[in-house]
Coordinates of C-alpha atoms in Angstrom, one line a residue:
M234 CA 18.9 -12.4 31.6
N235 CA 17.1 -10.0 29.3
D236 CA 13.8 -9.2 32.1
L237 CA 16.2 -7.8 34.3
P238 CA 15.6 -3.6 35.4
P239 CA 18.1 -2.0 33.3
S240 CA 19.1 0.3 36.5
D241 CA 19.1 -0.2 40.2
E242 CA 18.5 1.1 44.0
R243 CA 21.1 -0.8 44.9
F244 CA 23.9 1.4 42.9
E245 CA 21.8 4.8 43.3
V246 CA 24.3 7.9 45.0
T247 CA 23.0 10.1 47.2
R248 CA 26.4 11.6 48.9
E249 CA 26.1 15.2 48.0
S250 CA 29.3 15.8 46.5
W251 CA 28.1 13.9 43.2
P252 CA 29.3 16.3 40.0
D253 CA 25.7 17.5 38.9
D254 CA 26.0 16.5 35.7
L255 CA 26.4 13.1 35.7
P256 CA 23.2 10.4 36.9
R257 CA 22.9 9.0 40.5
R258 CA 22.2 5.9 39.1
L259 CA 23.5 3.3 36.9
S260 CA 22.2 2.1 34.4
F261 CA 22.4 -0.8 31.6
P262 CA 20.6 0.5 28.8
D263 CA 20.2 -3.2 26.5
G264 CA 19.7 -5.3 29.5
R265 CA 22.3 -7.1 31.6
R266 CA 23.8 -8.9 28.9
P267 CA 27.2 -10.6 28.7
I268 CA 29.7 -7.5 27.2
H269 CA 29.9 -9.8 23.7
E270 CA 25.9 -10.0 23.2
L271 CA 26.4 -6.2 22.8
V272 CA 28.6 -6.8 19.5
R273 CA 25.5 -8.2 17.4
L274 CA 23.6 -5.5 19.0
R275 CA 25.4 -2.5 17.6
A276 CA 25.5 -3.9 14.9
R277 CA 22.6 -4.2 14.3
E278 CA 21.8 -0.9 15.0
Q279 CA 24.6 0.5 13.5
P280 CA 26.2 -2.2 10.6
T281 CA 28.4 0.6 9.3
A282 CA 29.0 2.5 12.0
P283 CA 32.9 2.4 12.3
A284 CA 33.8 0.7 15.1
V285 CA 38.0 0.0 15.6
T286 CA 40.5 1.6 13.2
F287 CA 43.7 0.4 13.8
Y288 CA 46.9 2.2 12.1
G289 CA 44.6 3.2 8.8
R290 CA 42.5 0.9 8.4
T291 CA 38.5 1.3 9.4
L292 CA 36.4 -2.3 11.2
T293 CA 32.8 -1.1 11.2
W294 CA 30.7 -2.5 13.8
S295 CA 28.8 -5.2 10.9
D296 CA 32.6 -5.9 10.2
L297 CA 33.2 -6.2 13.9
E298 CA 30.6 -8.6 14.7
A299 CA 31.3 -11.3 11.8
A300 CA 34.9 -11.8 12.8
V301 CA 33.5 -12.6 16.4
D302 CA 31.3 -14.4 15.3
A303 CA 33.5 -17.1 12.6
F304 CA 35.7 -16.8 15.0
A305 CA 33.1 -18.3 18.1
K306 CA 32.0 -20.4 15.7
S307 CA 35.3 -22.0 14.9
M308 CA 36.7 -22.2 18.5
R309 CA 32.7 -24.5 19.3
A310 CA 34.3 -26.2 15.7
R311 CA 37.2 -27.3 17.6
E312 CA 34.9 -27.7 20.8
Y313 CA 36.5 -25.5 23.2
G314 CA 33.9 -24.3 25.7
T315 CA 32.5 -23.6 29.1
G316 CA 35.8 -24.6 31.4
D317 CA 37.9 -24.1 28.2
V318 CA 40.9 -20.7 28.6
C319 CA 41.9 -18.8 25.6
G320 CA 44.7 -16.9 25.8
L321 CA 46.0 -13.4 24.5
F322 CA 49.6 -13.0 24.1
L323 CA 49.1 -9.6 21.9
Q324 CA 49.6 -6.2 21.5
N325 CA 46.4 -3.2 21.2
S326 CA 45.5 -4.9 17.9
P327 CA 41.7 -5.6 16.2
Q328 CA 43.2 -9.3 16.8
F329 CA 42.9 -8.7 20.0
L330 CA 39.1 -6.8 20.4
I331 CA 37.8 -10.5 18.1
A332 CA 39.2 -13.0 20.1
Y333 CA 38.1 -11.4 23.2
Y334 CA 34.8 -11.4 22.6
G335 CA 35.4 -14.2 20.0
A336 CA 36.0 -16.7 22.5
Q337 CA 33.6 -15.8 25.4
R338 CA 30.6 -15.8 23.2
A339 CA 31.7 -19.6 22.8
G340 CA 31.5 -20.3 26.0
M341 CA 35.0 -19.4 26.3
T342 CA 37.2 -17.7 29.6
I343 CA 39.6 -15.2 28.4
T344 CA 43.2 -14.4 29.8
P345 CA 45.2 -11.3 28.6
I346 CA 48.6 -11.9 28.4
N347 CA 51.7 -9.2 29.4
P348 CA 53.1 -9.4 25.2
Q349 CA 56.7 -8.2 26.9
F350 CA 56.9 -11.3 28.6
K351 CA 58.9 -14.0 27.8
T352 CA 58.5 -17.7 27.9
P353 CA 59.4 -18.3 31.8
A354 CA 56.3 -15.3 33.0
V355 CA 54.4 -16.5 29.3
A356 CA 54.3 -21.6 31.3
R357 CA 53.8 -20.0 34.2
Q358 CA 50.0 -17.8 33.2
L359 CA 49.2 -20.2 30.4
D360 CA 50.6 -23.9 33.0
D361 CA 48.7 -21.8 35.6
S362 CA 45.2 -20.4 33.8
G363 CA 44.8 -23.9 31.9
A364 CA 44.4 -22.2 29.2
S365 CA 43.5 -24.6 25.7
V366 CA 44.2 -22.2 22.9
V367 CA 46.6 -19.2 22.6
V368 CA 46.7 -16.0 20.5
V369 CA 49.1 -15.0 19.6
H370 CA 51.2 -11.9 17.2
T371 CA 54.1 -14.2 14.6
D372 CA 57.1 -11.7 16.1
S373 CA 56.3 -14.2 19.2
L374 CA 55.5 -17.1 18.6
D375 CA 58.5 -18.9 19.3
I376 CA 57.7 -17.9 22.6
A377 CA 54.2 -19.1 23.0
R378 CA 55.9 -22.7 21.2
K379 CA 57.9 -23.4 23.9
A380 CA 55.4 -22.1 27.0
S381 CA 53.3 -23.5 25.6
A382 CA 55.4 -27.4 25.3
N383 CA 55.1 -26.7 29.0
A384 CA 51.9 -26.5 29.2
N385 CA 48.1 -27.5 28.5
V386 CA 48.0 -25.7 25.0
D387 CA 45.9 -27.9 22.9
D388 CA 46.4 -24.6 19.5
I389 CA 48.3 -21.6 19.5
V390 CA 46.2 -19.8 16.4
V391 CA 48.8 -16.9 14.6
T392 CA 48.4 -13.3 13.1
A393 CA 50.4 -10.7 12.0
Y394 CA 49.3 -7.1 13.3
G395 CA 49.7 -5.5 10.1
D396 CA 45.8 -7.8 8.6
F397 CA 44.2 -5.4 9.7
A398 CA 46.2 -2.3 8.8
D399 CA 46.5 -0.4 5.8
D400 CA 50.5 -0.8 5.2
D401 CA 50.8 2.5 3.7
D402 CA 49.5 4.7 6.3
T403 CA 52.8 6.9 7.7
N404 CA 52.2 6.2 11.4
L405 CA 52.4 2.4 11.5
A406 CA 54.4 1.2 14.6
S407 CA 57.2 -0.2 14.1
V408 CA 56.1 -4.2 16.2
V409 CA 53.3 -3.7 12.4
A410 CA 55.6 -2.3 9.7
D411 CA 58.5 -4.8 11.1
E412 CA 56.6 -8.0 11.5
S413 CA 57.1 -11.3 10.0
P414 CA 54.1 -12.1 7.6
V415 CA 52.2 -15.6 8.9
E416 CA 53.0 -17.8 6.1
A417 CA 56.6 -16.9 6.8
V418 CA 56.5 -18.5 10.4
V419 CA 53.4 -20.7 10.9
E420 CA 53.8 -24.5 11.1
D421 CA 51.3 -26.9 12.8
D422 CA 49.9 -23.2 14.2
I423 CA 46.7 -22.5 13.0
P424 CA 46.4 -18.4 11.1
F425 CA 44.2 -15.8 12.4
E426 CA 43.0 -15.3 8.7
R427 CA 40.9 -19.3 8.8
V428 CA 40.2 -19.0 11.8
L429 CA 37.9 -16.4 10.3
E430 CA 36.6 -18.7 7.4
E431 CA 35.6 -21.4 8.1
D432 CA 32.9 -23.3 8.4
R433 CA 30.3 -21.7 10.4
S434 CA 27.7 -24.3 10.9
V435 CA 27.8 -24.7 14.8
E436 CA 25.8 -23.7 17.5
L437 CA 26.6 -21.2 20.1
P438 CA 26.1 -21.5 23.5
D439 CA 24.2 -19.7 26.0
V440 CA 26.4 -18.0 27.9
A441 CA 25.0 -16.1 31.8
L442 CA 26.5 -14.1 33.5
D443 CA 27.6 -15.5 36.5
D444 CA 30.2 -17.4 33.7
T445 CA 33.3 -16.9 33.7
A446 CA 34.6 -14.6 31.5
L447 CA 38.2 -13.4 32.3
L448 CA 40.7 -14.6 34.3
Q449 CA 43.1 -10.7 34.7
Y450 CA 46.7 -11.5 36.8
T451 CA 48.0 -9.0 39.0
G452 CA 50.7 -7.5 38.5
G453 CA 52.5 -9.3 40.6
T454 CA 54.5 -7.0 42.2
T455 CA 54.3 -7.9 45.5
G456 CA 55.2 -11.7 44.6
L457 CA 54.6 -14.0 41.9
P458 CA 51.0 -13.2 39.6
K459 CA 47.8 -14.7 40.6
G460 CA 45.1 -14.6 39.0
C461 CA 41.3 -13.1 39.7
V462 CA 38.0 -15.1 38.4
H463 CA 36.0 -13.0 37.4
T464 CA 33.0 -12.6 35.5
H465 CA 30.6 -11.4 32.6
W466 CA 28.9 -9.5 35.3
N467 CA 31.9 -8.5 36.7
V468 CA 33.1 -7.5 33.5
L469 CA 29.7 -5.9 32.4
F470 CA 29.0 -3.7 35.8
K471 CA 32.1 -1.7 35.4
A472 CA 31.7 -1.2 31.9
A473 CA 28.7 0.2 32.1
T474 CA 30.8 2.2 34.9
T475 CA 33.5 3.3 32.7
A476 CA 31.0 4.4 29.8
Q477 CA 28.5 6.8 32.9
V478 CA 31.3 7.9 34.6
R479 CA 33.6 9.0 31.4
G480 CA 30.2 10.1 30.0
Y481 CA 31.4 8.1 26.8
G482 CA 28.5 8.1 23.7
Q483 CA 27.9 7.3 20.0
P484 CA 29.5 10.2 18.9
D485 CA 32.7 9.2 20.7
V486 CA 35.7 8.8 19.2
L487 CA 38.9 6.7 21.9
L488 CA 42.5 6.2 21.3
G489 CA 43.1 4.1 23.0
T490 CA 47.3 4.0 24.0
M491 CA 47.2 2.0 26.8
P492 CA 47.3 -2.2 26.8
L493 CA 44.3 -3.5 26.3
F494 CA 46.6 -6.8 28.9
H495 CA 46.1 -4.2 31.5
V496 CA 42.9 -4.5 33.6
A497 CA 42.6 -0.8 32.5
G498 CA 43.1 -0.4 29.3
K499 CA 40.9 -3.6 28.2
Q500 CA 37.9 -2.1 30.3
R501 CA 37.7 1.7 29.0
Y502 CA 38.9 0.4 25.3
C503 CA 37.3 -3.2 24.9
D504 CA 34.9 -3.9 27.4
A505 CA 33.0 0.0 27.5
L506 CA 32.9 -0.5 23.6
P507 CA 30.2 -1.7 23.0
I508 CA 28.5 -0.6 25.5
T509 CA 28.2 3.1 23.5
G510 CA 28.7 2.2 20.2
C511 CA 31.6 4.6 19.6
Q512 CA 34.8 4.6 17.8
V513 CA 38.3 3.4 19.0
V514 CA 41.3 3.9 17.4
L515 CA 44.0 1.7 18.8
L516 CA 47.1 2.0 18.7
A517 CA 50.0 -1.3 19.0
R518 CA 51.5 0.9 21.6
Y519 CA 52.4 4.3 23.0
D520 CA 54.2 6.8 20.4
P521 CA 53.9 9.8 20.8
D522 CA 53.6 10.9 16.5
A523 CA 51.2 7.9 16.0
V524 CA 49.3 9.7 19.5
L525 CA 49.0 13.4 18.2
A526 CA 48.8 12.0 14.6
S527 CA 45.4 10.4 15.5
I528 CA 44.1 13.0 17.7
D529 CA 43.9 14.8 14.6
E530 CA 43.0 12.8 11.1
Y531 CA 40.2 11.1 14.5
D532 CA 39.2 13.6 15.6
V533 CA 39.7 12.1 18.9
T534 CA 37.1 13.0 21.8
S535 CA 39.1 10.6 24.8
T536 CA 41.7 9.2 25.3
W537 CA 43.7 8.4 27.9
L538 CA 47.7 8.9 28.9
A539 CA 50.0 8.6 31.7
V540 CA 51.7 11.8 33.0
P541 CA 55.0 11.2 31.2
S542 CA 53.4 10.8 27.6
I543 CA 51.5 14.1 28.1
Q544 CA 54.5 16.2 29.1
E545 CA 56.4 14.7 26.7
L546 CA 53.4 15.4 24.2
V547 CA 53.8 18.9 25.4
D548 CA 57.2 19.3 24.8
H549 CA 56.9 18.0 21.6
S550 CA 59.4 19.7 18.6
D551 CA 55.8 19.5 16.2
I552 CA 53.7 20.3 18.3
G553 CA 52.3 23.6 16.5
E554 CA 51.3 20.9 13.2
Y555 CA 48.4 19.8 14.8
D556 CA 44.8 20.2 16.1
L557 CA 43.9 19.0 19.1
T558 CA 40.8 20.9 20.1
S559 CA 39.1 18.2 18.9
L560 CA 39.8 17.1 23.3
S561 CA 37.4 19.4 24.1
N562 CA 34.4 18.5 22.1
R563 CA 32.5 16.3 23.8
R564 CA 33.9 17.0 27.8
E565 CA 36.1 19.6 29.7
F566 CA 39.5 17.0 30.6
T567 CA 41.8 14.7 29.6
N568 CA 42.2 11.7 31.9
C569 CA 45.7 10.9 33.0
S570 CA 47.9 8.5 35.8
S571 CA 50.6 9.9 37.1
F572 CA 52.8 6.3 38.2
G573 CA 55.3 7.7 39.6
T574 CA 55.1 11.2 37.6
T575 CA 53.0 13.2 39.9
L576 CA 50.2 15.5 37.8
T577 CA 50.8 19.2 38.0
Q578 CA 48.7 22.1 37.2
E579 CA 51.4 23.8 34.7
L580 CA 50.9 20.8 32.9
S581 CA 47.7 20.5 33.3
D582 CA 47.5 24.7 32.4
A583 CA 50.0 23.8 29.1
W584 CA 47.3 20.8 27.7
R585 CA 44.6 22.7 27.7
D586 CA 45.8 25.9 26.0
L587 CA 46.9 22.6 23.2
T588 CA 43.3 21.2 23.7
G589 CA 41.1 23.2 25.9
A590 CA 40.6 20.7 27.8
Y591 CA 42.5 20.3 31.5
V592 CA 44.4 17.0 32.9
Q593 CA 42.8 15.5 35.5
E594 CA 43.9 11.4 37.7
S595 CA 41.3 8.5 36.4
G596 CA 40.8 7.0 39.7
Y597 CA 41.6 4.0 42.0
G598 CA 41.3 0.9 41.4
L599 CA 43.3 -2.8 41.3
T600 CA 42.6 -6.2 39.0
E601 CA 40.6 -8.0 42.2
T602 CA 38.0 -5.0 40.9
H603 CA 38.2 -5.3 38.0
T604 CA 39.4 -1.2 38.6
T605 CA 37.9 1.6 38.8
D606 CA 36.7 1.8 41.6
T607 CA 36.6 5.7 41.7
H608 CA 36.2 8.6 40.1
T609 CA 37.3 12.6 38.9
F610 CA 34.0 13.2 36.7
G611 CA 34.4 16.6 37.3
D612 CA 36.7 17.0 39.0
S613 CA 39.5 19.9 38.1
R614 CA 41.8 19.6 41.4
V615 CA 45.9 18.6 40.7
D616 CA 46.1 17.8 44.4
P617 CA 48.7 14.4 44.9
G618 CA 47.9 11.5 46.0
F619 CA 43.7 12.6 45.0
V620 CA 41.0 10.1 43.5
G621 CA 38.4 11.2 43.4
Q622 CA 34.5 9.7 45.3
P623 CA 33.5 5.6 44.9
C624 CA 31.9 4.7 41.4
Y625 CA 28.7 3.0 41.6
G626 CA 28.0 0.4 44.0
V627 CA 31.2 1.1 45.0
E628 CA 31.7 1.2 49.2
I629 CA 35.2 2.3 50.7
E630 CA 36.6 2.2 54.0
I631 CA 40.1 3.0 55.6
R632 CA 40.7 0.7 58.2
D633 CA 44.0 0.0 60.7
F634 CA 45.4 -2.0 59.4
E635 CA 46.6 -3.7 62.9
T636 CA 42.8 -4.2 64.0
N637 CA 40.3 -4.0 61.0
E638 CA 39.0 -1.2 62.9
A639 CA 37.3 2.5 60.2
L640 CA 39.4 5.1 60.2
P641 CA 37.4 8.4 60.7
A642 CA 38.0 10.8 58.1
G643 CA 41.3 12.3 58.1
E644 CA 43.2 9.0 59.2
S645 CA 45.9 6.8 56.8
G646 CA 44.8 3.1 57.4
E647 CA 44.3 0.4 55.2
I648 CA 42.1 1.1 51.6
V649 CA 39.2 -1.8 51.7
V650 CA 36.6 -1.9 49.1
R651 CA 33.2 -3.6 48.3
S652 CA 31.8 -3.5 44.9
Q653 CA 29.6 -5.6 42.8
A654 CA 33.0 -6.5 40.9
T655 CA 34.8 -8.1 43.4
M656 CA 36.3 -11.1 42.3
E657 CA 35.3 -14.9 43.0
E658 CA 38.9 -15.8 44.5
Y659 CA 42.7 -15.9 42.9
L660 CA 42.8 -19.0 41.3
N661 CA 43.9 -21.8 42.6
R662 CA 45.1 -20.1 45.8
P663 CA 42.3 -20.1 48.7
D664 CA 43.6 -19.3 50.9
A665 CA 45.5 -16.2 49.2
T666 CA 41.8 -15.0 48.9
E667 CA 41.0 -15.9 52.6
E668 CA 43.6 -13.3 52.9
V669 CA 42.1 -10.1 51.5
V670 CA 38.9 -11.2 51.0
E671 CA 36.1 -11.1 54.6
G672 CA 33.2 -13.1 54.8
D673 CA 31.1 -9.6 53.7
G674 CA 32.7 -8.9 50.3
F675 CA 35.2 -6.9 51.4
L676 CA 38.4 -6.5 50.1
H677 CA 41.8 -5.2 51.9
T678 CA 44.0 -4.2 49.1
G679 CA 47.3 -3.6 50.9
D680 CA 47.0 0.3 49.8
V681 CA 46.9 2.8 52.3
G682 CA 44.8 6.2 51.8
R683 CA 42.6 8.6 53.6
L684 CA 39.3 9.7 52.9
T685 CA 37.8 13.5 53.6
E686 CA 34.5 13.9 55.0
D687 CA 33.2 14.2 52.0
G688 CA 33.6 11.2 50.7
Y689 CA 37.0 12.5 48.5
L690 CA 40.0 9.1 48.6
Y691 CA 43.5 9.9 48.2
F692 CA 45.7 7.1 47.3
L693 CA 49.5 7.2 49.5
G694 CA 51.1 4.4 48.1
R695 CA 51.2 0.4 49.1
R696 CA 51.4 -1.0 52.9
K697 CA 54.2 -3.0 51.4
D698 CA 56.7 -0.3 50.5
T699 CA 56.1 1.5 54.0
L700 CA 59.7 1.3 55.3
K701 CA 60.4 1.7 59.1
V702 CA 61.6 5.2 60.5
S703 CA 62.9 5.7 64.2
G704 CA 59.8 3.1 65.0
H705 CA 57.0 5.3 62.3
T706 CA 56.4 3.6 59.2
V707 CA 56.4 6.1 56.6
S708 CA 54.5 5.5 52.8
P709 CA 56.9 7.0 50.7
R710 CA 54.8 7.7 48.5
E711 CA 53.2 10.5 50.6
V712 CA 56.6 11.9 50.8
E713 CA 56.7 11.7 47.6
T714 CA 53.9 13.4 46.6
V715 CA 55.4 16.6 49.2
L716 CA 58.3 17.1 47.5
S717 CA 57.2 16.4 43.9
D718 CA 55.4 20.3 43.9
H719 CA 59.1 21.6 44.4
E720 CA 60.3 23.1 41.1
T721 CA 63.5 21.2 41.1
I722 CA 62.0 18.1 40.7
D723 CA 60.8 16.3 37.7
E724 CA 60.5 12.7 39.0
I725 CA 61.5 11.3 42.6
L726 CA 61.0 8.0 44.1
V727 CA 62.2 7.3 48.1
V728 CA 63.3 5.0 49.8
G729 CA 65.0 3.4 53.0
A730 CA 69.1 3.6 53.3
P731 CA 70.0 1.1 55.6
H732 CA 71.3 2.7 59.4
E733 CA 72.6 1.5 62.2
R734 CA 71.1 3.8 65.1
R735 CA 67.4 4.1 63.4
G736 CA 67.4 1.1 61.1
S737 CA 66.3 3.4 58.2
V738 CA 66.7 6.9 57.1
L739 CA 65.0 8.6 54.1
E740 CA 66.8 9.3 51.4
A741 CA 64.7 10.5 47.7
H742 CA 66.4 10.1 44.4
V743 CA 65.8 12.0 42.0
I744 CA 64.8 13.2 38.0
P745 CA 65.8 17.0 38.1
T746 CA 63.4 19.5 35.6
G747 CA 65.8 20.3 32.5
E748 CA 67.2 24.1 34.4
T749 CA 67.5 23.0 37.5
A750 CA 69.6 19.5 36.4
T751 CA 72.9 21.0 37.8
V752 CA 72.0 23.5 40.2
D753 CA 74.1 23.7 43.2
G754 CA 73.0 22.9 46.7
L755 CA 70.6 21.4 45.1
E756 CA 70.3 18.3 48.0
E757 CA 70.0 21.7 50.2
I758 CA 66.8 23.1 47.9
I759 CA 64.9 20.1 48.1
I760 CA 65.7 19.2 52.0
A761 CA 64.7 22.8 53.6
F762 CA 61.3 22.0 51.3
A763 CA 60.9 18.7 52.9
E764 CA 61.4 20.2 56.7
A765 CA 59.0 22.9 55.9
N766 CA 56.3 20.2 54.6
L767 CA 56.5 17.4 56.6
A768 CA 56.9 15.7 59.9
E769 CA 61.2 15.0 60.9
Y770 CA 60.9 12.5 60.6
K771 CA 59.9 12.0 57.4
V772 CA 62.6 14.3 55.8
P773 CA 64.6 12.8 53.2
K774 CA 68.8 12.8 54.8
R775 CA 69.7 12.8 51.4
V776 CA 69.3 13.9 47.8
V777 CA 70.3 11.6 44.7
R778 CA 69.9 12.7 41.1
R779 CA 69.2 10.5 38.5
D780 CA 69.1 10.6 34.7
S781 CA 66.2 8.1 35.3
F782 CA 64.1 5.5 36.8
P783 CA 62.5 1.9 35.5
R784 CA 59.2 1.2 34.5
T785 CA 57.0 -1.1 33.8
D786 CA 55.0 -1.7 30.6
V787 CA 51.6 0.5 32.0
G788 CA 54.0 3.2 32.7
K789 CA 55.0 2.9 36.0
V790 CA 58.2 3.4 37.4
D791 CA 58.6 0.3 38.9
R792 CA 60.4 1.0 42.1
V793 CA 61.2 -3.4 42.5
A794 CA 63.4 -3.0 39.9
Y795 CA 65.1 0.1 40.7
R796 CA 65.8 -1.6 44.2
D797 CA 67.5 -4.5 43.0
T798 CA 69.7 -1.4 41.7
L799 CA 69.8 -0.3 45.0
P800 CA 73.2 -1.8 47.5
N801 CA 72.5 -3.9 49.9
G802 CA 70.8 -3.2 52.6
Y803 CA 68.0 -0.6 51.0
E804 CA 64.6 -0.7 50.8

């Protein structure tokens, strides 16, 4: 495993648009090995260096390695190993990292579970994944017990986040400050701390790169969630990619607010962490006060936020009390994801005034490819839909949805991706796998996009979200990205309203900016702007004011939930 070369010419980028400051070849400085082995390496090299900080308490790399090894040996002592699945039903926490690395070191496969799920969804994932063990927070224990009764779970490991936090930390999240202690709820369950204190005399297995590491479930926005089967190689490949295209290094202090159960948050703040040996400051969930305080206190050098969160921070009443300039100490940018609210130049400029770093879109990716298929390193453009250029070893084509033929630059069609990190399959769903993965390895994403002549990708939305208007196929995302440039619009969703002759007509449902929330003639203003910038059939016929939109757990505007609130016939 470890005698493989640290880099590979297959992962060398030759396109002219590649940034000068970014290496053209992806490298693996420690060789190619599962991520959990890199935790051990970092502990040997820098045992006293900080690895994970959680509400005032820090684990060194030596501390983290000891806990990971203890968790792994506890699982092996219970005869769990290759082929067994461990569910992580947790918020961001050191326990997530410990169980993630530890279970994989024992040979197990991890399946992260959204901590906001209720019993039916948890039961479905535990059953579908075949999980034998689930690690859960005290306040979610009842859900885990009920869900496990409908699956084949043998052991529930229960933990309290506060066991790895400082009770005196002034920014404790309510989920930590108000939680139930383990001793108050444990019955036949296994306390997490007992797992870390048990006999450690068992031997651990050799884990190969082609072993299954992860069952990462899709968001389920287009149907029931499906389990994407990823190997240790898939995880390592994208972790190395993330570390390199983000410019992570040992001096970095990362702030992790995006959820670890989500593939993108996990990749940044769990998978990429031991590749670089830097420090991560974890927050159980996003909180503006805790974000500002953490950046100031720990001299955070990199974070990743949703656009609405950045806007909230810029508008924070106490923003002047915090020093955020550490965010520009090692790089000129802060990554964001629009998640339904488009990044504007005004917001990027405001953030740069506060931090010294401009805001750039993070890139494009999906669960099936273990995300990070494109990057925006060194590119400060603010352009709706812009998500950068393909990463190392990633090929992207735009194809006709009907004929599957490749389309020329500038034309919109389906984004198809081929990558070293594409999933092996959808678990237990061979037909669904065959529908999206071709024999040559290209994966059909169902996303609408276009490529420029110099290889940059623009994401225009989901095909399943497209609407038929007078015989034309319209992407609501395309209309939204154009209209979001107008000064009166804070957030926007475009929906299809039923129409007798045309089938559907477009409606723009908007949250106006504060100063225009009550302006007269808002509909006429927005429609006039649309007429000047869009084809006639893409122009909304009506504008509807809204106060808010529902959101998913990662901050995206939830189109499905919003459409469910509309009258019958709306799309």
